[in-house]
Amino acid sequence: MSRAGGSTAAPATSPGAGVPVDEHYRARPAEPLRPYVAWYTGYRQRGVPPGRHRGLPSPFLTFIVTLDEPLVILAHPDPGQPPGTFKTLLGGLHSAPALIVHEGAQSGIQVALRPLGTRALLGLPAGELAEIDVPADAVLSDLCSELRTRVLAATTWPERFAVLDEILLRQMNVAQTTYDVAPEVGWAWRQLLTSGGAILVSDLAEQTGWSGRHLASRFRAEIGLTPKAAARVIRFNRARHLLARQATATGPTRPTGPTGSTGPMSSTGRTGPTGPGGYRLADLAAACGYFDQAHLAREFRALAGCPPSQWLAEEFRNVQAAGDPEEGPWTDRAR
């Protein structure tokens, strides 16, 4: 499974028996849903080598509806949550990677949910799902069963996405409540996004007129992370997308030793002239608001569970499929 997905258009029909299948299709939702949903990603793979994928922190919640195989999560962002399989999944914002595995086949649709829109679609704040993964039917009840039945009956990805549009629009009308997100929280979240996580939390608090403690409390309850943690995730997500964009332009990285290092880049993330895909990690660190290259390397290890070179080596195929998200380089959760 991929906790986001590709942008390569492909039909949803499967070729003959024994022929490998590798489909990824990304689309935007219907216009009324766009304040709440960033994009849909459909994926189907058959006859490919068994693999594993790191589900990385990002500024979106994850809603997954599987098609043929259940989703197998070997490790959740919360290390206290045991491994499990899911037919549908809702995952909140998180600050540690998940580990997803498959045995050569996986299929489903991922929906990238905006934190400020979860009340409108789920009837609860994003904060209630922070750092955890739950079966989506525990929140959405019979909607998941209907959704899964209808997308399985559809024969193309556009038809499946049209089903999502219809059902989520209906759900939006059901879940709407009179309680709105506090304007101060919404404003602070948008400032963090537009700055790429670079704005100071003290400045956010000052401009909202709240104390730093009150802002952190209200923000975490609504979004799922404190402003400081959210800035960290947004900054990291921007950095990895910029790194991935450069890698797709220059070619894959190739580990040269047991540490997963590539070319002149060591397992610590320190480089000679360039890092993975020819990108200077010192330049990347400066562009994304890190103190220096070592700071970037530490954050990658903390949030991805590995150095940048290893992540690119493991995920290069996924990175190629994903393309750039629709709002800039820091708005995808994984893949």
GROMACS .gro file of C-alpha atoms in nm, residues 1-331:
model
  331
    1MET     CA    1   0.000   0.000   0.000
    2SER     CA    2   0.104   0.357  -0.041
    3ARG     CA    3  -0.019   0.631   0.185
    4ALA     CA    4  -0.062   0.863  -0.105
    5GLY     CA    5   0.007   0.749  -0.453
    6GLY     CA    6   0.088   0.802  -0.811
    7SER     CA    7  -0.016   1.048  -1.074
    8THR     CA    8   0.028   0.815  -1.370
    9ALA     CA    9  -0.304   0.771  -1.547
   10ALA     CA   10  -0.389   0.407  -1.607
   11PRO     CA   11  -0.705   0.205  -1.668
   12ALA     CA   12  -0.851   0.013  -1.376
   13THR     CA   13  -0.908  -0.303  -1.576
   14SER     CA   14  -0.663  -0.586  -1.517
   15PRO     CA   15  -0.475  -0.758  -1.799
   16GLY     CA   16  -0.472  -1.132  -1.849
   17ALA     CA   17  -0.361  -1.382  -1.590
   18GLY     CA   18   0.009  -1.381  -1.517
   19VAL     CA   19   0.066  -1.031  -1.657
   20PRO     CA   20   0.201  -0.789  -1.393
   21VAL     CA   21  -0.025  -0.496  -1.308
   22ASP     CA   22   0.108  -0.163  -1.178
   23GLU     CA   23  -0.151   0.117  -1.182
   24HIS     CA   24  -0.155   0.454  -1.009
   25TYR     CA   25  -0.408   0.724  -1.077
   26ARG     CA   26  -0.453   1.055  -0.896
   27ALA     CA   27  -0.744   1.297  -0.927
   28ARG     CA   28  -0.889   1.596  -0.748
   29PRO     CA   29  -1.233   1.561  -0.585
   30ALA     CA   30  -1.546   1.743  -0.691
   31GLU     CA   31  -1.527   2.119  -0.636
   32PRO     CA   32  -1.748   2.132  -0.322
   33LEU     CA   33  -1.523   1.877  -0.152
   34ARG     CA   34  -1.192   2.054  -0.217
   35PRO     CA   35  -1.191   2.256   0.108
   36TYR     CA   36  -1.198   1.920   0.287
   37VAL     CA   37  -1.023   1.673   0.054
   38ALA     CA   38  -0.697   1.737  -0.131
   39TRP     CA   39  -0.696   1.443  -0.373
   40TYR     CA   40  -0.781   1.080  -0.442
   41THR     CA   41  -0.521   0.820  -0.535
   42GLY     CA   42  -0.608   0.481  -0.681
   43TYR     CA   43  -0.350   0.203  -0.686
   44ARG     CA   44  -0.347  -0.159  -0.802
   45GLN     CA   45  -0.046  -0.388  -0.823
   46ARG     CA   46  -0.029  -0.756  -0.913
   47GLY     CA   47   0.265  -0.983  -0.981
   48VAL     CA   48   0.520  -0.736  -0.843
   49PRO     CA   49   0.794  -0.825  -0.593
   50PRO     CA   50   0.690  -0.824  -0.226
   51GLY     CA   51   0.769  -0.491  -0.070
   52ARG     CA   52   0.737  -0.252   0.219
   53HIS     CA   53   0.663   0.116   0.228
   54ARG     CA   54   0.719   0.388   0.488
   55GLY     CA   55   0.409   0.594   0.557
   56LEU     CA   56   0.564   0.929   0.643
   57PRO     CA   57   0.428   1.221   0.845
   58SER     CA   58   0.251   1.490   0.641
   59PRO     CA   59  -0.014   1.760   0.684
   60PHE     CA   60  -0.300   1.530   0.573
   61LEU     CA   61  -0.505   1.265   0.742
   62THR     CA   62  -0.531   0.934   0.559
   63PHE     CA   63  -0.854   0.756   0.460
   64ILE     CA   64  -0.803   0.428   0.275
   65VAL     CA   65  -1.057   0.195   0.118
   66THR     CA   66  -0.896  -0.127  -0.001
   67LEU     CA   67  -1.023  -0.317  -0.304
   68ASP     CA   68  -0.901  -0.675  -0.328
   69GLU     CA   69  -0.647  -0.722  -0.048
   70PRO     CA   70  -0.651  -0.583   0.305
   71LEU     CA   71  -0.395  -0.325   0.408
   72VAL     CA   72  -0.118  -0.480   0.620
   73ILE     CA   73   0.053  -0.248   0.867
   74LEU     CA   74   0.358  -0.395   1.034
   75ALA     CA   75   0.426  -0.090   1.252
   76HIS     CA   76   0.207   0.210   1.334
   77PRO     CA   77   0.322   0.563   1.420
   78ASP     CA   78   0.228   0.480   1.778
   79PRO     CA   79   0.465   0.197   1.874
   80GLY     CA   80   0.213   0.080   2.131
   81GLN     CA   81  -0.042  -0.006   1.861
   82PRO     CA   82   0.003  -0.368   1.747
   83PRO     CA   83   0.040  -0.467   1.380
   84GLY     CA   84  -0.285  -0.532   1.197
   85THR     CA   85  -0.479  -0.567   0.874
   86PHE     CA   86  -0.744  -0.323   0.758
   87LYS     CA   87  -1.015  -0.328   0.491
   88THR     CA   88  -1.058   0.045   0.552
   89LEU     CA   89  -0.842   0.282   0.753
   90LEU     CA   90  -0.843   0.629   0.903
   91GLY     CA   91  -0.510   0.766   1.020
   92GLY     CA   92  -0.453   1.099   1.191
   93LEU     CA   93  -0.158   1.334   1.170
   94HIS     CA   94   0.153   1.176   1.316
   95SER     CA   95   0.520   1.245   1.378
   96ALA     CA   96   0.667   0.898   1.323
   97PRO     CA   97   0.655   0.666   1.021
   98ALA     CA   98   0.425   0.370   0.966
   99LEU     CA   99   0.550   0.055   0.795
  100ILE     CA  100   0.323  -0.105   0.533
  101VAL     CA  101   0.400  -0.440   0.370
  102HIS     CA  102   0.259  -0.650   0.086
  103GLU     CA  103   0.335  -0.988  -0.069
  104GLY     CA  104   0.327  -0.876  -0.432
  105ALA     CA  105  -0.030  -0.748  -0.461
  106GLN     CA  106  -0.211  -0.445  -0.321
  107SER     CA  107  -0.505  -0.232  -0.431
  108GLY     CA  108  -0.722   0.045  -0.299
  109ILE     CA  109  -0.806   0.414  -0.295
  110GLN     CA  110  -0.648   0.668  -0.065
  111VAL     CA  111  -0.819   0.995   0.024
  112ALA     CA  112  -0.605   1.282   0.155
  113LEU     CA  113  -0.814   1.467   0.414
  114ARG     CA  114  -0.742   1.822   0.525
  115PRO     CA  115  -0.731   1.857   0.906
  116LEU     CA  116  -0.958   2.162   0.907
  117GLY     CA  117  -1.218   1.966   0.708
  118THR     CA  118  -1.249   1.654   0.920
  119ARG     CA  119  -1.541   1.789   1.122
  120ALA     CA  120  -1.733   1.844   0.799
  121LEU     CA  121  -1.669   1.490   0.673
  122LEU     CA  122  -1.614   1.278   0.982
  123GLY     CA  123  -1.808   1.469   1.244
  124LEU     CA  124  -1.506   1.490   1.474
  125PRO     CA  125  -1.188   1.698   1.502
  126ALA     CA  126  -0.865   1.569   1.353
  127GLY     CA  127  -0.719   1.572   1.703
  128GLU     CA  128  -0.922   1.264   1.798
  129LEU     CA  129  -0.727   1.058   1.544
  130ALA     CA  130  -0.380   1.193   1.623
  131GLU     CA  131  -0.097   0.940   1.600
  132ILE     CA  132  -0.331   0.641   1.553
  133ASP     CA  133  -0.477   0.425   1.277
  134VAL     CA  134  -0.831   0.292   1.316
  135PRO     CA  135  -1.074   0.095   1.097
  136ALA     CA  136  -1.266   0.364   0.910
  137ASP     CA  137  -1.598   0.192   0.970
  138ALA     CA  138  -1.553   0.262   1.342
  139VAL     CA  139  -1.607   0.630   1.253
  140LEU     CA  140  -1.808   0.615   0.931
  141SER     CA  141  -2.015   0.303   1.002
  142ASP     CA  142  -2.211   0.165   0.705
  143LEU     CA  143  -2.073   0.426   0.469
  144CYS     CA  144  -1.751   0.224   0.434
  145SER     CA  145  -1.937  -0.092   0.337
  146GLU     CA  146  -2.137   0.092   0.071
  147LEU     CA  147  -1.829   0.271  -0.056
  148ARG     CA  148  -1.626  -0.047  -0.085
  149THR     CA  149  -1.908  -0.236  -0.261
  150ARG     CA  150  -1.962   0.037  -0.515
  151VAL     CA  151  -1.599   0.106  -0.598
  152LEU     CA  152  -1.542  -0.267  -0.649
  153ALA     CA  153  -1.832  -0.273  -0.893
  154ALA     CA  154  -1.688   0.019  -1.094
  155THR     CA  155  -1.457  -0.064  -1.385
  156THR     CA  156  -1.235   0.245  -1.414
  157TRP     CA  157  -1.060   0.477  -1.172
  158PRO     CA  158  -1.265   0.783  -1.281
  159GLU     CA  159  -1.583   0.585  -1.209
  160ARG     CA  160  -1.451   0.491  -0.866
  161PHE     CA  161  -1.361   0.850  -0.790
  162ALA     CA  162  -1.711   0.957  -0.898
  163VAL     CA  163  -1.852   0.716  -0.638
  164LEU     CA  164  -1.626   0.878  -0.377
  165ASP     CA  165  -1.750   1.222  -0.479
  166GLU     CA  166  -2.112   1.118  -0.442
  167ILE     CA  167  -2.074   0.945  -0.106
  168LEU     CA  168  -1.846   1.205   0.051
  169LEU     CA  169  -2.076   1.488  -0.059
  170ARG     CA  170  -2.362   1.306   0.107
  171GLN     CA  171  -2.151   1.248   0.419
  172MET     CA  172  -2.053   1.615   0.426
  173ASN     CA  173  -2.419   1.712   0.447
  174VAL     CA  174  -2.480   1.461   0.727
  175ALA     CA  175  -2.171   1.545   0.934
  176GLN     CA  176  -2.192   1.924   0.921
  177THR     CA  177  -2.236   2.064   1.272
  178THR     CA  178  -2.290   2.410   1.415
  179TYR     CA  179  -1.948   2.399   1.579
  180ASP     CA  180  -1.681   2.561   1.365
  181VAL     CA  181  -1.306   2.546   1.405
  182ALA     CA  182  -1.185   2.840   1.612
  183PRO     CA  183  -1.071   3.114   1.370
  184GLU     CA  184  -0.741   3.145   1.558
  185VAL     CA  185  -0.664   2.775   1.505
  186GLY     CA  186  -0.759   2.787   1.138
  187TRP     CA  187  -0.548   3.096   1.083
  188ALA     CA  188  -0.246   2.946   1.263
  189TRP     CA  189  -0.269   2.624   1.060
  190ARG     CA  190  -0.284   2.812   0.731
  191GLN     CA  191   0.013   3.028   0.831
  192LEU     CA  192   0.217   2.716   0.906
  193LEU     CA  193   0.128   2.566   0.568
  194THR     CA  194   0.198   2.875   0.362
  195SER     CA  195   0.530   2.935   0.538
  196GLY     CA  196   0.641   2.574   0.491
  197GLY     CA  197   0.665   2.539   0.868
  198ALA     CA  198   0.907   2.830   0.897
  199ILE     CA  199   0.700   3.075   1.102
  200LEU     CA  200   0.781   3.101   1.473
  201VAL     CA  201   0.519   2.961   1.708
  202SER     CA  202   0.568   3.263   1.934
  203ASP     CA  203   0.468   3.486   1.641
  204LEU     CA  204   0.156   3.277   1.584
  205ALA     CA  205   0.056   3.311   1.948
  206GLU     CA  206   0.120   3.685   1.951
  207GLN     CA  207  -0.089   3.743   1.641
  208THR     CA  208  -0.380   3.533   1.764
  209GLY     CA  209  -0.381   3.716   2.096
  210TRP     CA  210  -0.359   3.386   2.283
  211SER     CA  211  -0.087   3.265   2.514
  212GLY     CA  212   0.149   3.008   2.369
  213ARG     CA  213   0.010   2.744   2.605
  214HIS     CA  214  -0.351   2.815   2.512
  215LEU     CA  215  -0.273   2.810   2.141
  216ALA     CA  216  -0.088   2.478   2.176
  217SER     CA  217  -0.378   2.324   2.368
  218ARG     CA  218  -0.652   2.438   2.130
  219PHE     CA  219  -0.443   2.365   1.820
  220ARG     CA  220  -0.355   2.012   1.930
  221ALA     CA  221  -0.716   1.930   2.019
  222GLU     CA  222  -0.832   2.040   1.673
  223ILE     CA  223  -0.542   1.940   1.446
  224GLY     CA  224  -0.374   1.657   1.637
  225LEU     CA  225  -0.029   1.810   1.678
  226THR     CA  226   0.097   2.115   1.864
  227PRO     CA  227   0.197   2.411   1.642
  228LYS     CA  228   0.564   2.328   1.700
  229ALA     CA  229   0.517   1.962   1.602
  230ALA     CA  230   0.303   2.061   1.304
  231ALA     CA  231   0.573   2.302   1.184
  232ARG     CA  232   0.826   2.022   1.210
  233VAL     CA  233   0.610   1.784   1.003
  234ILE     CA  234   0.533   2.048   0.739
  235ARG     CA  235   0.900   2.144   0.708
  236PHE     CA  236   1.005   1.779   0.676
  237ASN     CA  237   0.733   1.709   0.421
  238ARG     CA  238   0.846   2.002   0.211
  239ALA     CA  239   1.207   1.885   0.226
  240ARG     CA  240   1.132   1.531   0.118
  241HIS     CA  241   0.916   1.649  -0.172
  242LEU     CA  242   1.190   1.880  -0.295
  243LEU     CA  243   1.438   1.595  -0.263
  244ALA     CA  244   1.205   1.359  -0.447
  245ARG     CA  245   1.144   1.610  -0.724
  246GLN     CA  246   1.517   1.641  -0.783
  247ALA     CA  247   1.559   1.263  -0.775
  248THR     CA  248   1.295   1.208  -1.041
  249ALA     CA  249   1.470   1.462  -1.261
  250THR     CA  250   1.815   1.308  -1.227
  251GLY     CA  251   1.754   0.937  -1.171
  252PRO     CA  252   1.746   0.691  -0.881
  253THR     CA  253   1.992   0.663  -0.599
  254ARG     CA  254   2.194   0.345  -0.568
  255PRO     CA  255   2.306   0.222  -0.226
  256THR     CA  256   2.674   0.134  -0.232
  257GLY     CA  257   2.713  -0.034   0.104
  258PRO     CA  258   2.532  -0.195   0.396
  259THR     CA  259   2.448   0.140   0.550
  260GLY     CA  260   2.227   0.239   0.258
  261SER     CA  261   2.458   0.522   0.155
  262THR     CA  262   2.457   0.645  -0.204
  263GLY     CA  263   2.741   0.796  -0.400
  264PRO     CA  264   2.921   1.059  -0.197
  265MET     CA  265   2.648   1.068   0.068
  266SER     CA  266   2.716   0.877   0.389
  267SER     CA  267   2.465   0.702   0.613
  268THR     CA  268   2.472   1.004   0.842
  269GLY     CA  269   2.331   1.221   0.567
  270ARG     CA  270   2.654   1.415   0.519
  271THR     CA  271   2.765   1.466   0.164
  272GLY     CA  272   3.050   1.554  -0.060
  273PRO     CA  273   2.940   1.785  -0.342
  274THR     CA  274   2.586   1.647  -0.370
  275GLY     CA  275   2.332   1.423  -0.203
  276PRO     CA  276   2.076   1.183  -0.352
  277GLY     CA  277   1.991   1.251  -0.714
  278GLY     CA  278   2.258   1.519  -0.731
  279TYR     CA  279   2.083   1.753  -0.485
  280ARG     CA  280   2.305   1.944  -0.244
  281LEU     CA  281   2.162   1.862   0.097
  282ALA     CA  282   2.313   2.177   0.246
  283ASP     CA  283   2.112   2.380  -0.007
  284LEU     CA  284   1.800   2.177   0.068
  285ALA     CA  285   1.845   2.236   0.441
  286ALA     CA  286   1.878   2.610   0.389
  287ALA     CA  287   1.575   2.623   0.154
  288CYS     CA  288   1.354   2.441   0.405
  289GLY     CA  289   1.449   2.632   0.717
  290TYR     CA  290   1.684   2.386   0.887
  291PHE     CA  291   1.982   2.516   1.081
  292ASP     CA  292   2.222   2.314   0.867
  293GLN     CA  293   2.263   1.987   0.682
  294ALA     CA  294   2.316   1.789   1.003
  295HIS     CA  295   1.984   1.920   1.136
  296LEU     CA  296   1.809   1.801   0.819
  297ALA     CA  297   1.971   1.457   0.850
  298ARG     CA  298   1.860   1.424   1.213
  299GLU     CA  299   1.505   1.520   1.128
  300PHE     CA  300   1.495   1.269   0.844
  301ARG     CA  301   1.606   0.991   1.075
  302ALA     CA  302   1.350   1.092   1.338
  303LEU     CA  303   1.052   1.135   1.106
  304ALA     CA  304   1.131   0.882   0.832
  305GLY     CA  305   1.325   0.631   1.038
  306CYS     CA  306   1.620   0.639   0.798
  307PRO     CA  307   1.858   0.884   0.626
  308PRO     CA  308   1.752   1.060   0.303
  309SER     CA  309   1.962   0.833   0.082
  310GLN     CA  310   1.804   0.517   0.216
  311TRP     CA  311   1.454   0.658   0.184
  312LEU     CA  312   1.509   0.750  -0.179
  313ALA     CA  313   1.667   0.415  -0.259
  314GLU     CA  314   1.371   0.231  -0.106
  315GLU     CA  315   1.099   0.459  -0.241
  316PHE     CA  316   1.227   0.578  -0.579
  317ARG     CA  317   0.960   0.387  -0.772
  318ASN     CA  318   0.692   0.534  -0.544
  319VAL     CA  319   0.840   0.882  -0.571
  320GLN     CA  320   0.827   0.863  -0.950
  321ALA     CA  321   0.461   0.761  -0.943
  322ALA     CA  322   0.354   1.022  -0.691
  323GLY     CA  323   0.448   1.340  -0.877
  324ASP     CA  324   0.400   1.675  -0.708
  325PRO     CA  325   0.093   1.736  -0.492
  326GLU     CA  326  -0.155   2.000  -0.598
  327GLU     CA  327  -0.071   2.264  -0.338
  328GLY     CA  328   0.305   2.268  -0.336
  329PRO     CA  329   0.586   2.044  -0.225
  330TRP     CA  330   0.480   1.993   0.137
  331THR     CA  331   0.121   1.863   0.122
   0.00000   0.00000   0.00000
